[in-house]
Coordinates of C-alpha atoms in Angstrom, one line a residue:
X26 CA 100.0 22.0 28.5
X27 CA 96.2 22.5 28.5
X28 CA 94.6 23.7 31.7
X29 CA 91.1 24.5 32.7
X30 CA 89.3 26.0 35.6
X31 CA 87.0 23.4 37.1
X32 CA 83.3 24.3 36.8
X33 CA 81.5 24.5 40.1
X34 CA 78.1 23.4 41.2
X35 CA 78.3 19.8 39.8
X36 CA 75.8 20.6 37.1
X37 CA 75.3 18.3 34.1
X38 CA 74.8 21.1 31.6
X39 CA 77.2 22.4 29.0
X40 CA 76.7 25.1 26.4
X41 CA 77.7 25.1 22.8
X42 CA 78.2 28.4 20.9
X43 CA 78.0 28.5 17.1
X44 CA 79.5 31.5 15.2
X45 CA 79.5 32.3 11.5
X46 CA 82.3 30.0 10.4
X47 CA 81.9 26.8 8.4
X48 CA 85.4 25.6 9.3
X49 CA 85.1 22.7 11.8
X50 CA 81.4 23.2 12.3
X51 CA 80.3 19.7 11.1
X52 CA 83.1 18.0 13.1
X53 CA 82.3 20.1 16.1
X54 CA 78.7 18.9 15.9
X55 CA 79.8 15.3 15.9
X56 CA 82.1 15.9 18.9
X57 CA 79.2 17.4 20.9
X58 CA 76.9 14.5 19.9
X59 CA 79.4 11.9 21.1
X60 CA 80.0 13.8 24.3
X61 CA 76.2 13.9 24.9
X62 CA 75.9 10.2 24.3
X63 CA 78.9 9.3 26.4
X64 CA 78.3 11.4 29.5
X65 CA 74.5 12.0 29.3
X66 CA 75.0 15.8 29.6
X67 CA 72.4 18.3 28.6
X68 CA 73.5 20.7 25.9
X69 CA 72.2 24.2 25.2
X70 CA 73.0 25.4 21.7
X71 CA 73.5 29.1 21.3
X72 CA 73.8 30.5 17.7
X73 CA 74.5 34.0 16.5
X74 CA 72.6 35.1 13.4
X75 CA 75.5 34.3 11.2
X76 CA 76.0 31.1 13.1
X77 CA 72.4 30.1 12.4
X78 CA 72.8 30.8 8.7
X79 CA 76.1 28.8 8.5
X80 CA 74.7 25.9 10.5
X81 CA 71.9 25.6 8.1
X82 CA 74.0 25.7 4.9
X83 CA 76.4 23.1 6.3
X84 CA 73.6 20.7 7.2
X85 CA 73.8 21.1 10.9
X86 CA 70.7 23.3 11.8
X87 CA 68.3 20.5 10.8
X88 CA 70.1 18.1 13.1
X89 CA 70.5 20.4 16.2
X90 CA 67.6 18.4 17.8
X91 CA 70.0 15.4 18.1
X92 CA 71.9 17.3 20.8
X93 CA 69.5 20.0 21.9
X94 CA 66.0 18.5 21.6
X95 CA 64.2 21.5 23.1
X96 CA 63.7 20.6 26.7
X97 CA 64.9 22.9 29.6
X98 CA 68.6 23.6 29.2
X99 CA 68.5 21.6 25.9
X100 CA 67.2 24.5 23.7
X101 CA 68.4 26.0 20.6
X102 CA 68.8 29.7 21.5
X103 CA 69.2 32.2 18.7
X104 CA 69.5 35.9 18.7
X105 CA 65.8 36.3 17.9
X106 CA 64.9 34.0 20.8
X107 CA 67.3 35.6 23.3
X108 CA 66.6 39.2 22.3
X109 CA 69.0 42.2 22.3
X110 CA 69.7 41.8 26.0
X111 CA 70.4 38.1 25.7
X112 CA 68.2 37.1 28.6
X113 CA 69.6 33.6 28.8
X114 CA 73.1 34.7 29.6
X115 CA 72.2 34.9 33.3
X116 CA 72.5 31.1 33.4
X117 CA 76.3 31.5 33.3
X118 CA 76.3 33.9 36.2
X119 CA 74.3 31.4 38.2
X120 CA 76.9 28.6 37.6
X121 CA 74.4 26.4 35.8
X122 CA 76.9 25.2 33.2
X123 CA 80.0 23.0 33.6
X124 CA 81.6 24.7 30.6
X125 CA 81.0 26.7 27.5
X126 CA 82.3 25.4 24.1
X127 CA 82.6 27.9 21.2
X128 CA 83.4 25.9 18.1
X129 CA 84.2 27.1 15.6
X130 CA 84.9 30.7 16.6
X131 CA 85.3 33.2 13.8
X132 CA 88.3 35.6 13.9
X133 CA 85.7 38.4 14.6
X134 CA 84.4 36.5 17.7
X135 CA 88.0 35.8 18.9
X136 CA 88.9 39.5 18.7
X137 CA 85.8 40.6 20.5
X138 CA 86.3 38.2 23.4
X139 CA 90.0 39.3 23.6
X140 CA 89.0 43.0 23.8
X141 CA 85.9 42.5 25.9
X142 CA 83.3 43.4 23.3
X143 CA 79.9 41.8 23.9
X144 CA 77.5 42.6 21.1
X145 CA 76.4 39.2 19.8
X146 CA 74.8 36.3 21.7
X147 CA 78.1 34.4 21.6
X148 CA 80.3 37.2 22.8
X149 CA 77.8 38.0 25.5
X150 CA 77.6 34.5 26.9
X151 CA 81.4 34.3 26.7
X152 CA 81.6 37.5 28.8
X153 CA 79.1 36.1 31.3
X154 CA 80.9 32.8 31.5
X155 CA 84.1 34.5 32.4
X156 CA 82.4 36.6 35.1
X157 CA 80.6 33.5 36.4
X158 CA 83.8 31.3 36.5
X159 CA 82.5 28.9 33.8
X160 CA 85.4 27.5 31.8
X161 CA 85.5 28.2 28.1
X162 CA 86.9 26.0 25.4
X163 CA 87.4 27.8 22.1
X164 CA 88.3 26.3 18.7
X165 CA 89.2 29.2 16.4
X166 CA 88.4 28.9 12.8
X167 CA 91.9 30.2 12.1
X168 CA 93.6 27.5 14.1
X169 CA 94.7 25.9 10.8
X170 CA 95.2 27.0 7.2
X171 CA 92.4 24.7 6.0
X172 CA 88.7 25.3 5.8
X173 CA 85.5 23.8 4.2
X174 CA 83.4 25.7 1.7
X175 CA 79.6 25.3 1.4
X176 CA 78.0 23.7 -1.7
X177 CA 78.7 25.2 -5.1
X178 CA 78.2 24.5 -8.8
X179 CA 81.3 24.0 -10.9
X180 CA 80.5 26.0 -14.1
X181 CA 83.1 24.2 -16.2
X182 CA 81.4 20.8 -15.5
X183 CA 77.8 22.0 -15.4
X184 CA 75.8 21.4 -18.7
X185 CA 72.8 23.3 -17.5
X186 CA 70.6 20.2 -17.5
X187 CA 68.6 21.8 -14.6
X188 CA 68.0 18.4 -12.9
X189 CA 69.3 19.9 -9.6
X190 CA 66.4 22.4 -9.6
X191 CA 63.9 19.6 -9.4
X192 CA 66.0 17.5 -6.9
X193 CA 66.6 20.2 -4.3
X194 CA 64.0 19.7 -1.5
X195 CA 64.4 23.2 -0.2
X196 CA 64.1 25.2 -3.5
X197 CA 67.7 26.5 -3.1
X198 CA 68.5 26.2 -6.8
X199 CA 66.7 28.2 -9.4
X200 CA 67.2 29.0 -13.1
X201 CA 68.5 32.4 -14.2
X202 CA 69.3 33.1 -17.8
X203 CA 69.3 29.3 -18.5
X204 CA 71.9 28.7 -15.8
X205 CA 71.2 26.9 -12.4
X206 CA 71.9 29.3 -9.5
X207 CA 72.5 28.0 -6.0
X208 CA 71.2 30.3 -3.3
X209 CA 73.1 29.5 -0.1
X210 CA 70.6 31.4 2.0
X211 CA 68.1 28.7 1.2
X212 CA 70.6 25.8 1.2
X213 CA 70.3 23.2 4.0
X214 CA 73.5 21.3 3.1
X215 CA 71.6 18.1 2.5
X216 CA 73.8 17.2 -0.5
X217 CA 71.0 15.9 -2.6
X218 CA 72.1 18.0 -5.5
X219 CA 75.7 16.8 -5.2
X220 CA 74.7 13.2 -5.0
X221 CA 72.2 13.3 -7.9
X222 CA 74.0 15.6 -10.4
X223 CA 74.6 13.5 -13.5
X224 CA 77.6 15.6 -14.4
X225 CA 79.2 15.5 -10.9
X226 CA 79.3 19.3 -11.2
X227 CA 78.1 20.1 -7.6
X228 CA 80.5 20.0 -4.7
X229 CA 79.7 20.3 -1.0
X230 CA 82.2 20.9 1.9
X231 CA 85.3 20.8 -0.2
X232 CA 88.6 21.6 1.5
X233 CA 90.2 24.9 0.8
X234 CA 93.4 26.6 1.9
X235 CA 93.3 30.0 3.6
X236 CA 95.9 32.5 4.6
X237 CA 95.8 33.4 8.3
X238 CA 96.2 37.1 8.9
X239 CA 98.9 38.2 11.4
X240 CA 96.3 40.1 13.5
X241 CA 94.3 36.9 13.8
X242 CA 97.3 34.9 15.0
X243 CA 98.0 37.6 17.6
X244 CA 94.4 37.5 18.8
X245 CA 94.5 33.8 19.2
X246 CA 97.7 34.1 21.3
X247 CA 96.0 36.8 23.5
X248 CA 93.1 34.4 23.9
X249 CA 95.4 31.7 25.2
X250 CA 96.6 34.1 27.9
X251 CA 93.1 34.7 29.2
X252 CA 92.3 33.1 32.6
X253 CA 89.5 30.6 32.3
X254 CA 89.9 30.1 28.5
X255 CA 91.4 27.0 26.8
X256 CA 92.2 27.3 23.1
X257 CA 92.3 24.1 21.0
X258 CA 93.4 23.6 17.5
X259 CA 91.3 20.7 16.2
X260 CA 88.1 18.9 16.8
X261 CA 90.0 15.9 18.1
X262 CA 91.7 18.1 20.7
X263 CA 88.4 19.7 21.5
X264 CA 86.9 16.3 22.3
X265 CA 89.8 15.3 24.5
X266 CA 89.7 18.6 26.5
X267 CA 85.9 18.3 27.0
X268 CA 86.3 14.7 28.1
X269 CA 89.0 15.6 30.6
X270 CA 86.9 18.5 31.9
X271 CA 84.0 16.2 32.5
X272 CA 86.3 13.9 34.5
X273 CA 87.5 11.2 32.0
X274 CA 90.0 10.9 29.2
X275 CA 89.4 9.1 26.0

């Protein structure tokens, strides 16, 4: 049975925290977008440094404006914007948000929340949300044994034609020793390379199996036991719990 503490204050604001995991990130974005459209809520997006990088390479960062267009309480707040003291975390103590959604949450983030460590923008706002009585919904990246990997070049299929270098609008692919090299730190996940490669040698967001460590399973269970925290296991469940928290079920 899923249970949540009801947010107080009647505000129409929710916060979304992005960590450095690609698993579920694209589906989580679509969930938040539908929630915004259905309920008219204002969404503040908080991203750790790793979260900002991953959001870019999975094609989400360039679309953040669709849910957080930049107005008050609809900003994209990164570590560089918030500063080392995370000045925006005070919003949670003031009860401005109905809830905080952290999706996906890396195993590192889960462990830090469980053990009370607040050294990133996401773990800091989680700590402040708990202190301020703001419900938290968390989708751990290790909730399932499946993940998505960012764009990559299949060397067995690639014929080194170099067409992808010219096609990439962000200069993320370059030539090194007559081989095209994809730099994920420049990749925006637009999939232009994948869609235009004549050899079908580039793949984006392919499914992959992972082995969940026992320590990560244990931390997720500890997370479930925390007051004010609800753990979900899929984007569909995430959407359902958010909807019920906002007063309506899909």
